[in-house]
Tab-separated table of C-alpha atoms in Angstrom:
chain	number	residue	atom	x	y	z
A	1	MET	CA	100.566	67.605	153.581
A	2	THR	CA	98.236	64.948	151.455
A	3	GLY	CA	96.682	65.147	147.804
A	4	LEU	CA	100.192	65.270	146.756
A	5	THR	CA	101.311	62.326	144.330
A	6	SER	CA	105.070	60.120	145.264
A	7	GLU	CA	106.262	62.931	142.124
A	8	GLU	CA	105.478	65.572	144.073
A	9	ARG	CA	106.492	64.459	146.960
A	10	ASP	CA	109.871	63.803	146.004
A	11	LEU	CA	109.954	67.646	144.251
A	12	LEU	CA	109.114	68.710	147.676
A	13	ALA	CA	111.527	66.568	149.890
A	14	PRO	CA	114.606	68.928	149.682
A	15	VAL	CA	113.484	72.140	149.977
A	16	GLU	CA	114.753	73.032	153.522
A	17	ARG	CA	114.729	76.191	155.407
A	18	ALA	CA	118.150	76.531	156.641
A	19	THR	CA	119.329	77.610	152.706
A	20	ILE	CA	116.890	79.702	152.692
A	21	LEU	CA	116.919	81.686	155.676
A	22	ALA	CA	120.658	82.240	155.043
A	23	ARG	CA	119.785	84.369	152.341
A	24	THR	CA	117.457	85.739	153.302
A	25	LEU	CA	119.719	86.864	156.739
A	26	ASP	CA	122.627	87.780	154.555
A	27	TRP	CA	120.289	89.544	152.051
A	28	ALA	CA	118.322	91.889	154.985
A	29	ALA	CA	121.968	92.986	156.069
A	30	ILE	CA	122.599	95.297	152.240
A	31	ASN	CA	120.811	98.268	152.572
A	32	SER	CA	119.133	98.528	149.218
A	33	GLY	CA	116.944	101.565	150.104
A	34	THR	CA	115.654	102.858	146.263
A	35	GLY	CA	117.777	104.982	145.981
A	36	HIS	CA	120.414	103.561	148.147
A	37	ILE	CA	122.237	103.303	144.387
A	38	GLU	CA	125.085	101.119	145.402
A	39	GLY	CA	123.637	98.988	147.870
A	40	LEU	CA	121.117	98.004	144.750
A	41	ALA	CA	124.399	97.109	142.796
A	42	ALA	CA	125.181	95.265	145.601
A	43	MET	CA	122.613	93.655	145.816
A	44	ALA	CA	121.822	93.400	142.248
A	45	GLY	CA	125.367	91.781	142.054
A	46	GLN	CA	124.267	88.963	144.910
A	47	LEU	CA	121.143	88.186	143.394
A	48	ALA	CA	122.805	87.955	140.073
A	49	GLU	CA	124.975	85.203	141.251
A	50	ALA	CA	122.548	83.756	143.658
A	51	PHE	CA	119.646	83.393	140.520
A	52	ALA	CA	122.698	81.630	138.172
A	53	VAL	CA	121.824	78.037	139.515
A	54	LEU	CA	118.787	78.385	137.104
A	55	PRO	CA	119.427	76.819	134.110
A	56	GLY	CA	119.050	80.589	131.707
A	57	GLU	CA	120.807	84.288	131.348
A	58	VAL	CA	121.095	86.746	133.665
A	59	THR	CA	120.835	90.016	132.313
A	60	LEU	CA	121.099	93.887	134.507
A	61	VAL	CA	118.900	96.126	132.788
A	62	ASP	CA	119.337	99.985	132.948
A	63	PRO	CA	116.416	101.414	134.540
A	64	ALA	CA	114.336	103.788	131.874
A	65	PRO	CA	114.411	108.032	133.031
A	66	VAL	CA	112.037	109.470	134.909
A	67	ASP	CA	111.785	112.895	136.635
A	68	LYS	CA	110.457	114.241	139.803
A	69	VAL	CA	109.438	117.658	140.514
A	70	ASP	CA	112.100	119.830	143.018
A	71	SER	CA	111.330	121.161	146.065
A	72	GLN	CA	111.592	125.075	143.347
A	73	GLY	CA	109.353	123.247	141.016
A	74	HIS	CA	111.670	121.573	138.052
A	75	ALA	CA	111.973	118.610	137.019
A	76	ARG	CA	114.680	116.455	137.450
A	77	GLU	CA	115.958	112.949	136.412
A	78	VAL	CA	115.921	110.821	138.899
A	79	VAL	CA	118.755	108.050	139.546
A	80	HIS	CA	117.123	104.503	140.060
A	81	GLY	CA	119.524	100.745	140.211
A	82	ARG	CA	119.445	97.904	137.096
A	83	HIS	CA	116.912	95.576	137.074
A	84	LEU	CA	117.246	91.495	137.250
A	85	VAL	CA	115.853	89.304	133.922
A	86	LEU	CA	116.685	86.001	133.966
A	87	SER	CA	114.596	83.780	131.270
A	88	VAL	CA	114.839	79.823	130.946
A	89	ARG	CA	114.095	78.750	128.336
A	90	PRO	CA	112.429	81.009	126.063
A	91	GLN	CA	111.753	79.187	123.618
A	92	ALA	CA	109.370	77.283	125.597
A	93	GLU	CA	105.255	77.080	124.260
A	94	ARG	CA	104.269	78.180	127.994
A	95	ARG	CA	106.396	80.408	129.329
A	96	VAL	CA	105.263	82.142	132.896
A	97	ILE	CA	106.679	84.865	134.696
A	98	LEU	CA	107.560	85.230	138.005
A	99	THR	CA	107.876	88.766	140.406
A	100	GLY	CA	109.401	90.408	142.868
A	101	HIS	CA	112.021	93.356	143.874
A	102	MET	CA	114.983	94.216	145.172
A	103	ASP	CA	114.685	97.912	147.016
A	104	THR	CA	113.436	98.729	150.523
A	105	VAL	CA	112.160	101.456	152.228
A	106	TYR	CA	114.855	102.070	153.631
A	107	PRO	CA	116.797	105.146	153.095
A	108	ALA	CA	121.459	104.162	153.463
A	109	ASP	CA	121.050	106.291	156.431
A	110	HIS	CA	118.247	105.059	159.052
A	111	PRO	CA	118.995	103.601	161.669
A	112	PHE	CA	116.944	100.538	160.693
A	113	GLN	CA	119.787	98.205	159.033
A	114	THR	CA	120.269	94.960	160.944
A	115	CYS	CA	118.223	91.581	162.133
A	116	ARG	CA	117.785	90.116	165.299
A	117	TRP	CA	115.206	87.699	166.801
A	118	LEU	CA	111.874	88.551	168.801
A	119	ASP	CA	111.066	84.844	169.402
A	120	GLU	CA	111.906	81.405	167.815
A	121	ASN	CA	109.917	82.043	164.557
A	122	ARG	CA	109.929	85.963	163.863
A	123	LEU	CA	112.985	87.712	162.394
A	124	ASN	CA	112.466	91.580	162.359
A	125	GLY	CA	114.675	92.707	159.863
A	126	PRO	CA	114.973	95.411	157.367
A	127	GLY	CA	112.903	93.889	153.788
A	128	THR	CA	112.818	90.999	155.757
A	129	ALA	CA	108.672	90.029	154.893
A	130	ASP	CA	108.926	92.866	151.840
A	131	MET	CA	110.992	91.122	150.090
A	132	LYS	CA	113.875	89.847	150.746
A	133	GLY	CA	112.629	86.791	151.991
A	134	GLY	CA	110.121	86.463	149.413
A	135	LEU	CA	113.270	86.376	146.720
A	136	SER	CA	114.850	83.396	148.535
A	137	LEU	CA	111.951	81.338	148.616
A	138	MET	CA	111.244	82.726	145.312
A	139	LEU	CA	114.983	80.703	144.715
A	140	ALA	CA	114.672	78.120	146.412
A	141	GLY	CA	111.021	77.175	144.580
A	142	LEU	CA	112.041	77.795	141.474
A	143	ALA	CA	115.233	74.933	142.026
A	144	ALA	CA	112.684	71.959	143.803
A	145	TYR	CA	111.007	72.769	140.740
A	146	GLU	CA	113.689	72.411	138.224
A	147	ARG	CA	114.656	69.076	139.548
A	148	SER	CA	111.906	67.182	138.110
A	149	GLY	CA	112.356	67.406	135.059
A	150	ALA	CA	110.780	71.003	133.942
A	151	THR	CA	110.120	72.274	130.353
A	152	LEU	CA	107.702	75.392	131.631
A	153	GLY	CA	109.076	78.552	130.712
A	154	TYR	CA	109.855	81.314	132.823
A	155	ASP	CA	111.161	84.654	133.623
A	156	VAL	CA	112.316	86.161	136.237
A	157	LEU	CA	111.996	89.928	136.941
A	158	ILE	CA	113.516	91.713	139.868
A	159	ASN	CA	113.159	95.503	140.126
A	160	SER	CA	114.639	97.839	141.465
A	161	ASP	CA	112.284	100.512	142.257
A	162	GLU	CA	108.661	98.904	143.325
A	163	GLU	CA	108.496	101.071	146.443
A	164	THR	CA	108.629	104.275	144.136
A	165	GLY	CA	105.806	103.102	141.468
A	166	SER	CA	108.023	100.970	139.357
A	167	LEU	CA	107.903	104.795	137.230
A	168	SER	CA	111.647	102.927	135.739
A	169	SER	CA	110.666	99.392	135.277
A	170	ALA	CA	107.156	99.433	134.247
A	171	ALA	CA	107.294	99.264	130.129
A	172	LEU	CA	110.013	95.566	131.583
A	173	ILE	CA	106.891	94.961	133.622
A	174	ALA	CA	104.735	95.214	130.219
A	175	GLU	CA	107.398	93.194	127.819
A	176	LEU	CA	107.854	90.413	129.552
A	177	ALA	CA	104.577	89.744	130.877
A	178	GLN	CA	103.313	89.643	127.465
A	179	GLY	CA	102.250	86.113	126.317
A	180	LYS	CA	102.927	84.700	129.390
A	181	LEU	CA	100.267	81.442	130.947
A	182	ALA	CA	100.431	83.478	134.162
A	183	ALA	CA	102.119	85.248	136.865
A	184	LEU	CA	103.166	85.412	140.201
A	185	THR	CA	104.637	87.900	142.175
A	186	TYR	CA	106.375	87.748	145.822
A	187	GLU	CA	105.196	90.496	147.824
A	188	PRO	CA	104.176	89.426	151.928
A	189	ALA	CA	101.004	88.010	152.376
A	190	LEU	CA	98.326	90.198	153.786
A	191	PRO	CA	97.941	89.614	157.691
A	192	GLY	CA	96.871	86.048	158.213
A	193	GLY	CA	98.465	84.618	155.019
A	194	GLN	CA	95.550	86.095	153.008
A	195	MET	CA	95.808	86.702	149.310
A	196	ALA	CA	95.761	90.049	148.058
A	197	ARG	CA	92.478	89.993	145.426
A	198	ALA	CA	91.194	93.381	143.980
A	199	ARG	CA	93.389	95.979	144.142
A	200	PRO	CA	93.007	100.009	143.079
A	201	GLY	CA	94.875	102.095	140.550
A	202	SER	CA	97.188	104.551	142.174
A	203	GLY	CA	98.792	107.774	141.354
A	204	ASN	CA	101.310	110.466	142.841
A	205	TYR	CA	101.067	113.362	141.506
A	206	ALA	CA	102.639	117.040	141.838
A	207	VAL	CA	100.972	119.958	141.089
A	208	VAL	CA	103.113	123.054	141.108
A	209	VAL	CA	101.846	126.552	140.839
A	210	HIS	CA	103.731	129.995	140.259
A	211	GLY	CA	101.940	133.097	142.076
A	212	ARG	CA	103.591	136.628	142.344
A	213	ALA	CA	105.696	138.024	144.988
A	214	ALA	CA	104.956	140.920	146.834
A	215	HIS	CA	105.853	142.401	150.204
A	216	ALA	CA	103.335	141.402	152.575
A	217	GLY	CA	102.720	145.092	154.468
A	218	ARG	CA	103.177	146.950	151.955
A	219	ASN	CA	101.301	145.588	148.897
A	220	PRO	CA	99.764	142.199	149.650
A	221	GLU	CA	97.190	142.523	147.212
A	222	GLU	CA	99.578	142.963	144.780
A	223	GLY	CA	100.457	139.577	145.298
A	224	ARG	CA	98.862	135.844	144.162
A	225	ASN	CA	99.632	133.618	146.948
A	226	ALA	CA	100.819	130.112	145.458
A	227	VAL	CA	100.353	128.307	149.264
A	228	LEU	CA	97.327	129.706	149.571
A	229	ALA	CA	96.381	128.339	145.976
A	230	ALA	CA	97.813	125.035	146.903
A	231	GLY	CA	95.975	124.983	149.989
A	232	ASP	CA	92.808	125.618	148.003
A	233	LEU	CA	93.444	122.870	146.018
A	234	ALA	CA	93.920	120.564	147.796
A	235	LEU	CA	90.491	120.869	149.821
A	236	ARG	CA	89.128	120.360	146.786
A	237	LEU	CA	91.074	117.211	145.268
A	238	ALA	CA	89.976	116.233	149.225
A	239	ALA	CA	86.380	117.052	148.504
A	240	MET	CA	87.119	114.172	145.285
A	241	ARG	CA	86.693	110.909	147.449
A	242	ARG	CA	83.658	108.515	147.097
A	243	PRO	CA	83.350	104.857	147.775
A	244	GLY	CA	86.037	103.202	144.941
A	245	LEU	CA	87.872	106.509	144.911
A	246	SER	CA	90.248	107.879	147.536
A	247	VAL	CA	92.213	110.683	147.039
A	248	ASN	CA	95.326	111.875	150.044
A	249	PRO	CA	96.990	115.376	149.554
A	250	ALA	CA	99.830	114.405	151.361
A	251	ARG	CA	102.243	117.306	151.493
A	252	ILE	CA	102.785	121.029	150.496
A	253	GLU	CA	106.594	122.620	149.858
A	254	GLY	CA	107.532	125.863	148.899
A	255	GLY	CA	106.171	128.972	151.178
A	256	ALA	CA	108.334	132.102	151.998
A	257	PRO	CA	109.436	134.931	154.618
A	258	ASN	CA	107.146	135.868	156.776
A	259	ASN	CA	106.795	139.343	155.070
A	260	THR	CA	107.076	137.705	151.616
A	261	VAL	CA	103.746	137.183	149.788
A	262	PRO	CA	104.838	133.497	148.082
A	263	ASP	CA	105.439	132.533	144.833
A	264	LEU	CA	105.790	128.844	144.505
A	265	ALA	CA	104.222	126.095	146.518
A	266	ILE	CA	104.736	122.364	145.132
A	267	LEU	CA	101.266	120.524	146.377
A	268	HIS	CA	101.700	116.555	146.203
A	269	PHE	CA	99.380	113.958	146.330
A	270	ASN	CA	98.180	110.492	145.675
A	271	MET	CA	95.353	109.434	144.337
A	272	ARG	CA	93.444	104.890	143.639
A	273	PRO	CA	90.734	104.655	141.808
A	274	ALA	CA	89.247	101.283	142.010
A	275	THR	CA	88.191	101.455	138.359
A	276	PRO	CA	89.568	102.450	134.816
A	277	GLU	CA	86.135	104.213	134.145
A	278	LEU	CA	86.874	106.201	138.272
A	279	ALA	CA	91.012	106.913	137.486
A	280	ALA	CA	89.186	108.148	133.907
A	281	GLU	CA	86.596	110.361	135.740
A	282	ALA	CA	89.262	111.955	138.701
A	283	GLN	CA	91.389	113.160	136.022
A	284	ALA	CA	88.387	115.484	134.249
A	285	HIS	CA	87.645	116.309	138.439
A	286	ILE	CA	91.760	116.883	138.526
A	287	GLN	CA	91.969	118.602	135.448
A	288	ALA	CA	88.809	120.831	136.361
A	289	ALA	CA	89.803	122.078	139.464
A	290	VAL	CA	93.494	123.266	138.553
A	291	ALA	CA	91.223	125.793	136.321
A	292	GLU	CA	88.829	126.577	138.798
A	293	VAL	CA	91.350	127.842	141.367
A	294	CYS	CA	93.664	129.111	139.048
A	295	ALA	CA	91.122	131.665	137.587
A	296	ALA	CA	90.145	131.969	141.403
A	297	HIS	CA	93.864	133.058	142.385
A	298	ASP	CA	94.745	134.339	139.706
A	299	VAL	CA	97.851	131.319	139.052
A	300	HIS	CA	99.794	129.175	136.673
A	301	MET	CA	99.478	125.178	137.328
A	302	HIS	CA	101.127	122.815	135.885
A	303	VAL	CA	100.291	119.068	137.030
A	304	HIS	CA	103.401	116.052	136.922
A	305	GLY	CA	101.908	112.854	136.763
A	306	HIS	CA	98.800	109.716	136.172
A	307	VAL	CA	97.618	106.838	137.390
A	308	SER	CA	100.934	104.696	137.073
A	309	ARG	CA	99.598	100.805	138.509
A	310	PRO	CA	96.191	100.881	136.561
A	311	PRO	CA	93.479	99.108	139.011
A	312	LYS	CA	93.544	95.373	139.112
A	313	ALA	CA	90.320	93.176	138.812
A	314	ILE	CA	89.384	89.840	138.515
A	315	SER	CA	89.255	87.529	135.695
A	316	ALA	CA	88.506	84.405	135.034
A	317	GLY	CA	91.654	83.793	134.407
A	318	THR	CA	92.793	84.906	138.136
A	319	GLU	CA	90.122	82.840	139.748
A	320	ALA	CA	90.894	80.120	137.926
A	321	LEU	CA	95.145	80.431	138.837
A	322	TYR	CA	93.650	81.537	142.626
A	323	GLY	CA	91.608	77.897	142.681
A	324	MET	CA	94.748	76.565	140.955
A	325	VAL	CA	97.114	77.895	144.230
A	326	SER	CA	94.700	77.657	147.098
A	327	LYS	CA	94.079	73.232	146.348
A	328	ALA	CA	98.435	73.607	146.561
A	329	ALA	CA	98.123	75.021	149.413
A	330	ALA	CA	95.445	72.359	150.626
A	331	ASP	CA	97.090	70.306	149.430
A	332	LEU	CA	100.115	71.051	151.222
A	333	GLY	CA	98.661	70.955	154.500
A	334	GLN	CA	98.121	75.368	153.914
A	335	PRO	CA	94.876	76.669	154.382
A	336	MET	CA	94.607	80.216	151.861
A	337	SER	CA	92.425	82.577	151.495
A	338	TRP	CA	92.049	85.874	149.387
A	339	LYS	CA	90.832	89.053	149.781
A	340	ASP	CA	90.442	93.039	147.839
A	341	THR	CA	92.278	95.157	150.098
A	342	GLY	CA	93.720	98.505	149.093
A	343	GLY	CA	97.253	98.429	148.370
A	344	VAL	CA	98.875	98.209	144.883
A	345	CYS	CA	101.703	96.472	143.893
A	346	ASP	CA	103.338	95.046	140.210
A	347	GLY	CA	100.605	92.789	139.881
A	348	ASN	CA	98.861	95.608	139.148
A	349	ASN	CA	100.300	96.389	136.170
A	350	ILE	CA	100.589	92.597	135.208
A	351	ALA	CA	97.329	91.862	135.336
A	352	ALA	CA	96.602	95.763	133.458
A	353	CYS	CA	98.158	93.248	130.392
A	354	GLY	CA	95.466	90.556	130.626
A	355	ILE	CA	97.709	87.472	132.502
A	356	PRO	CA	96.826	86.178	135.286
A	357	VAL	CA	98.814	87.518	138.455
A	358	LEU	CA	98.663	86.168	142.303
A	359	ASP	CA	100.875	88.762	144.011
A	360	THR	CA	101.104	87.717	147.060
A	361	MET	CA	103.167	84.422	146.223
A	362	GLY	CA	106.007	85.850	149.497
A	363	ALA	CA	106.733	85.324	152.815
A	364	LEU	CA	103.964	85.673	155.792
A	365	GLY	CA	105.634	87.908	158.035
A	366	GLY	CA	104.026	92.047	159.096
A	367	SER	CA	104.663	95.960	160.155
A	368	ILE	CA	106.588	96.524	156.326
A	369	HIS	CA	107.687	99.507	155.931
A	370	SER	CA	108.235	99.963	159.746
A	371	PRO	CA	110.992	99.462	161.717
A	372	ASP	CA	109.002	96.840	163.557
A	373	GLU	CA	108.474	94.612	160.080
A	374	PHE	CA	109.299	90.612	161.031
A	375	LEU	CA	108.902	87.437	158.594
A	376	LEU	CA	107.556	84.342	159.746
A	377	ALA	CA	110.657	81.885	159.612
A	378	ASP	CA	108.279	79.134	158.863
A	379	SER	CA	106.687	80.549	155.518
A	380	LEU	CA	109.685	80.179	153.843
A	381	ASP	CA	109.853	76.555	153.341
A	382	ALA	CA	105.872	76.233	153.525
A	383	ARG	CA	105.869	79.272	150.113
A	384	ALA	CA	108.525	77.556	148.590
A	385	ARG	CA	107.300	74.302	147.849
A	386	LEU	CA	103.872	76.253	147.305
A	387	THR	CA	106.277	77.800	144.608
A	388	ALA	CA	107.374	74.355	143.062
A	389	LEU	CA	104.193	72.879	143.675
A	390	VAL	CA	102.727	75.267	141.217
A	391	LEU	CA	105.402	75.039	138.513
A	392	HIS	CA	104.882	71.462	138.372
A	393	ARG	CA	101.211	71.410	138.657
A	394	LEU	CA	101.192	73.872	135.467
A	395	ASP	CA	103.603	72.895	134.159
A	396	ARG	CA	101.977	69.036	133.867
A	397	HIS	CA	98.416	70.174	133.185
A	398	GLY	CA	99.716	73.022	130.431
A	399	VAL	CA	97.034	74.911	130.597
A	400	LEU	CA	94.543	76.940	134.431
A	401	PRO	CA	91.692	74.906	134.727
A	402	ALA	CA	88.250	76.248	133.783
């Protein structure tokens, strides 16, 4: 670890892997799938107790209301867990925000519930990389930073719904991001330890198609087939794909018995535009395609959804933040690079507020969102040191490098 001052060496010396790993194992043992409200409450309680060691106020914030279209085509409110917020030195002139999420993609009845070691460094377990390990190392990094005579203010936001789009926490993210010098988000690093650069936007949609039922044998001509119309729309949406815009028709629900012309179908699709201009253009295409299909099939459609994750462009401030973090990583013996990725996260929402953000500050690992998910244990203390050093240098330098 060359390039560190004696003060920085003293700051980082107490960071040790065992404590971070033990916390990660404890938290990975709690099933906190986005829809498992009891598990999220247990996880929030554990996090509140753990982050209370920092010199700030911990609160649990109620989620904003969110509707989702059910299998009958009705918009129903979806229950979410509460979000954790820690505010440290709220009156400080210079403040940053650190974000993460407590939810995982594994529901309460998923068979992937326990951790096991694949070798001396790879820990297989639900949420170990995404992102129980990231939350644990974030805390360790903050605790180390606080031992350095810290003056930088910060907010920590750990939401309960990132894996389903942060719809119940989006307003909270925007509120807390305002006025911040920089943002660090603890998504796992990309394969090989790379940092995520630009990201596309993302929107999830449900189109409810209402047709007209009829007997499939006696009078099919009097029916209006909702499934056929949904399929036509899916093909038209898929044809919108182009460089910078992906459209994925993912599921059609509804239908009827084989002897009945179906009068209900719901088409679910995801759209990922690389730029705001493409997002606006795609939205216009969706509206046009819906109008064309309604006219062609004599059906009615209702579109639910929008681009909830804005495209994440790279600003000069983000370039400067990456340069600072990359220099800190190099000084720690952790060479770093970054590249564009097709995934989305809360970094999209923060960047849309005009705040420089690095959103892959978390643990290294792989195979996330699958039963093969694993964490590299040696990244826990390494990334905790990186967090502490970055905050320390932001504190001492006051501004991002030009």
